């Protein structure tokens, strides 16, 4: 083991859109819903400053996010550090600062993207600390990722887009997805737990069919005059893939009616 000073690693945690997320009707033994979807990372991102140092006299790691230890609002980061340090047998002190955080409960995978960025930063630190060591292979990284959350394996994979099955752990290459997306973030949120609970109660396979989403979709169509809006995952983000010039020319009019939008690009 080489002795090095604490490292500061900068990461960009990207958001992702869910294209055509559908529940299969099956569940795992633990009660998690199985699904199919296509994930695509877009150029909406949060900046992360990750300071890591060895903690050799301790048995467990310590994690601070925005100066708060074990910050409950960023529990996926805390879990990522804990699982990684146990796998590597390397207790560390991790301090994370997040600038311009991604919207939560919006179907954009914010907490999963943060966790994946921290996992990659921890591996970079370990390889610098242990010259000549072997990095964790993709299977080992994914085995950690799926224990954190269903979307984390996609972000850990580094793929710009992929077809996803199971509870998010089965990731396959897919044909190219649209390059541009017109995105609208409503002023309401939809937690993953609540969305799945309501989906069970209402026996729906698409989250856009949930009560609040249906109501907002009708409102959105009424204001914008287009039915091309899609919903990202179990959150509340609506988007239009490959928007036409005609639609883009209408966005200023929509803004005056309270519908703010922004054009994002896939990162491939």
mmCIF file of C-alpha atoms in Angstrom, residues 84 87-88 119 123 126-127 133-141 144:
data_model
loop_
_atom_site.group_PDB
_atom_site.id
_atom_site.type_symbol
_atom_site.label_atom_id
_atom_site.label_comp_id
_atom_site.label_asym_id
_atom_site.label_seq_id
_atom_site.Cartn_x
_atom_site.Cartn_y
_atom_site.Cartn_z
ATOM 1 C CA UNK A 84 -17.763 -0.421 -1.146
ATOM 2 C CA UNK A 87 -15.999 -5.106 -0.134
ATOM 3 C CA UNK A 88 -12.556 -3.500 -0.299
ATOM 4 C CA UNK A 119 -18.557 4.419 -6.314
ATOM 5 C CA UNK A 123 -12.362 3.027 -7.001
ATOM 6 C CA UNK A 126 -8.291 2.857 -4.095
ATOM 7 C CA UNK A 127 -6.257 2.378 -7.267
ATOM 8 C CA UNK A 133 -3.988 -3.570 -7.467
ATOM 9 C CA UNK A 134 -6.720 -4.928 -9.700
ATOM 10 C CA UNK A 135 -9.824 -2.755 -10.086
ATOM 11 C CA UNK A 136 -13.204 -4.239 -9.295
ATOM 12 C CA UNK A 137 -14.568 -5.725 -12.492
ATOM 13 C CA UNK A 138 -17.969 -4.796 -13.905
ATOM 14 C CA UNK A 139 -19.696 -7.762 -12.238
ATOM 15 C CA UNK A 140 -18.376 -6.779 -8.793
ATOM 16 C CA UNK A 141 -19.312 -3.129 -9.301
ATOM 17 C CA UNK A 144 -22.627 -3.444 -5.188
#
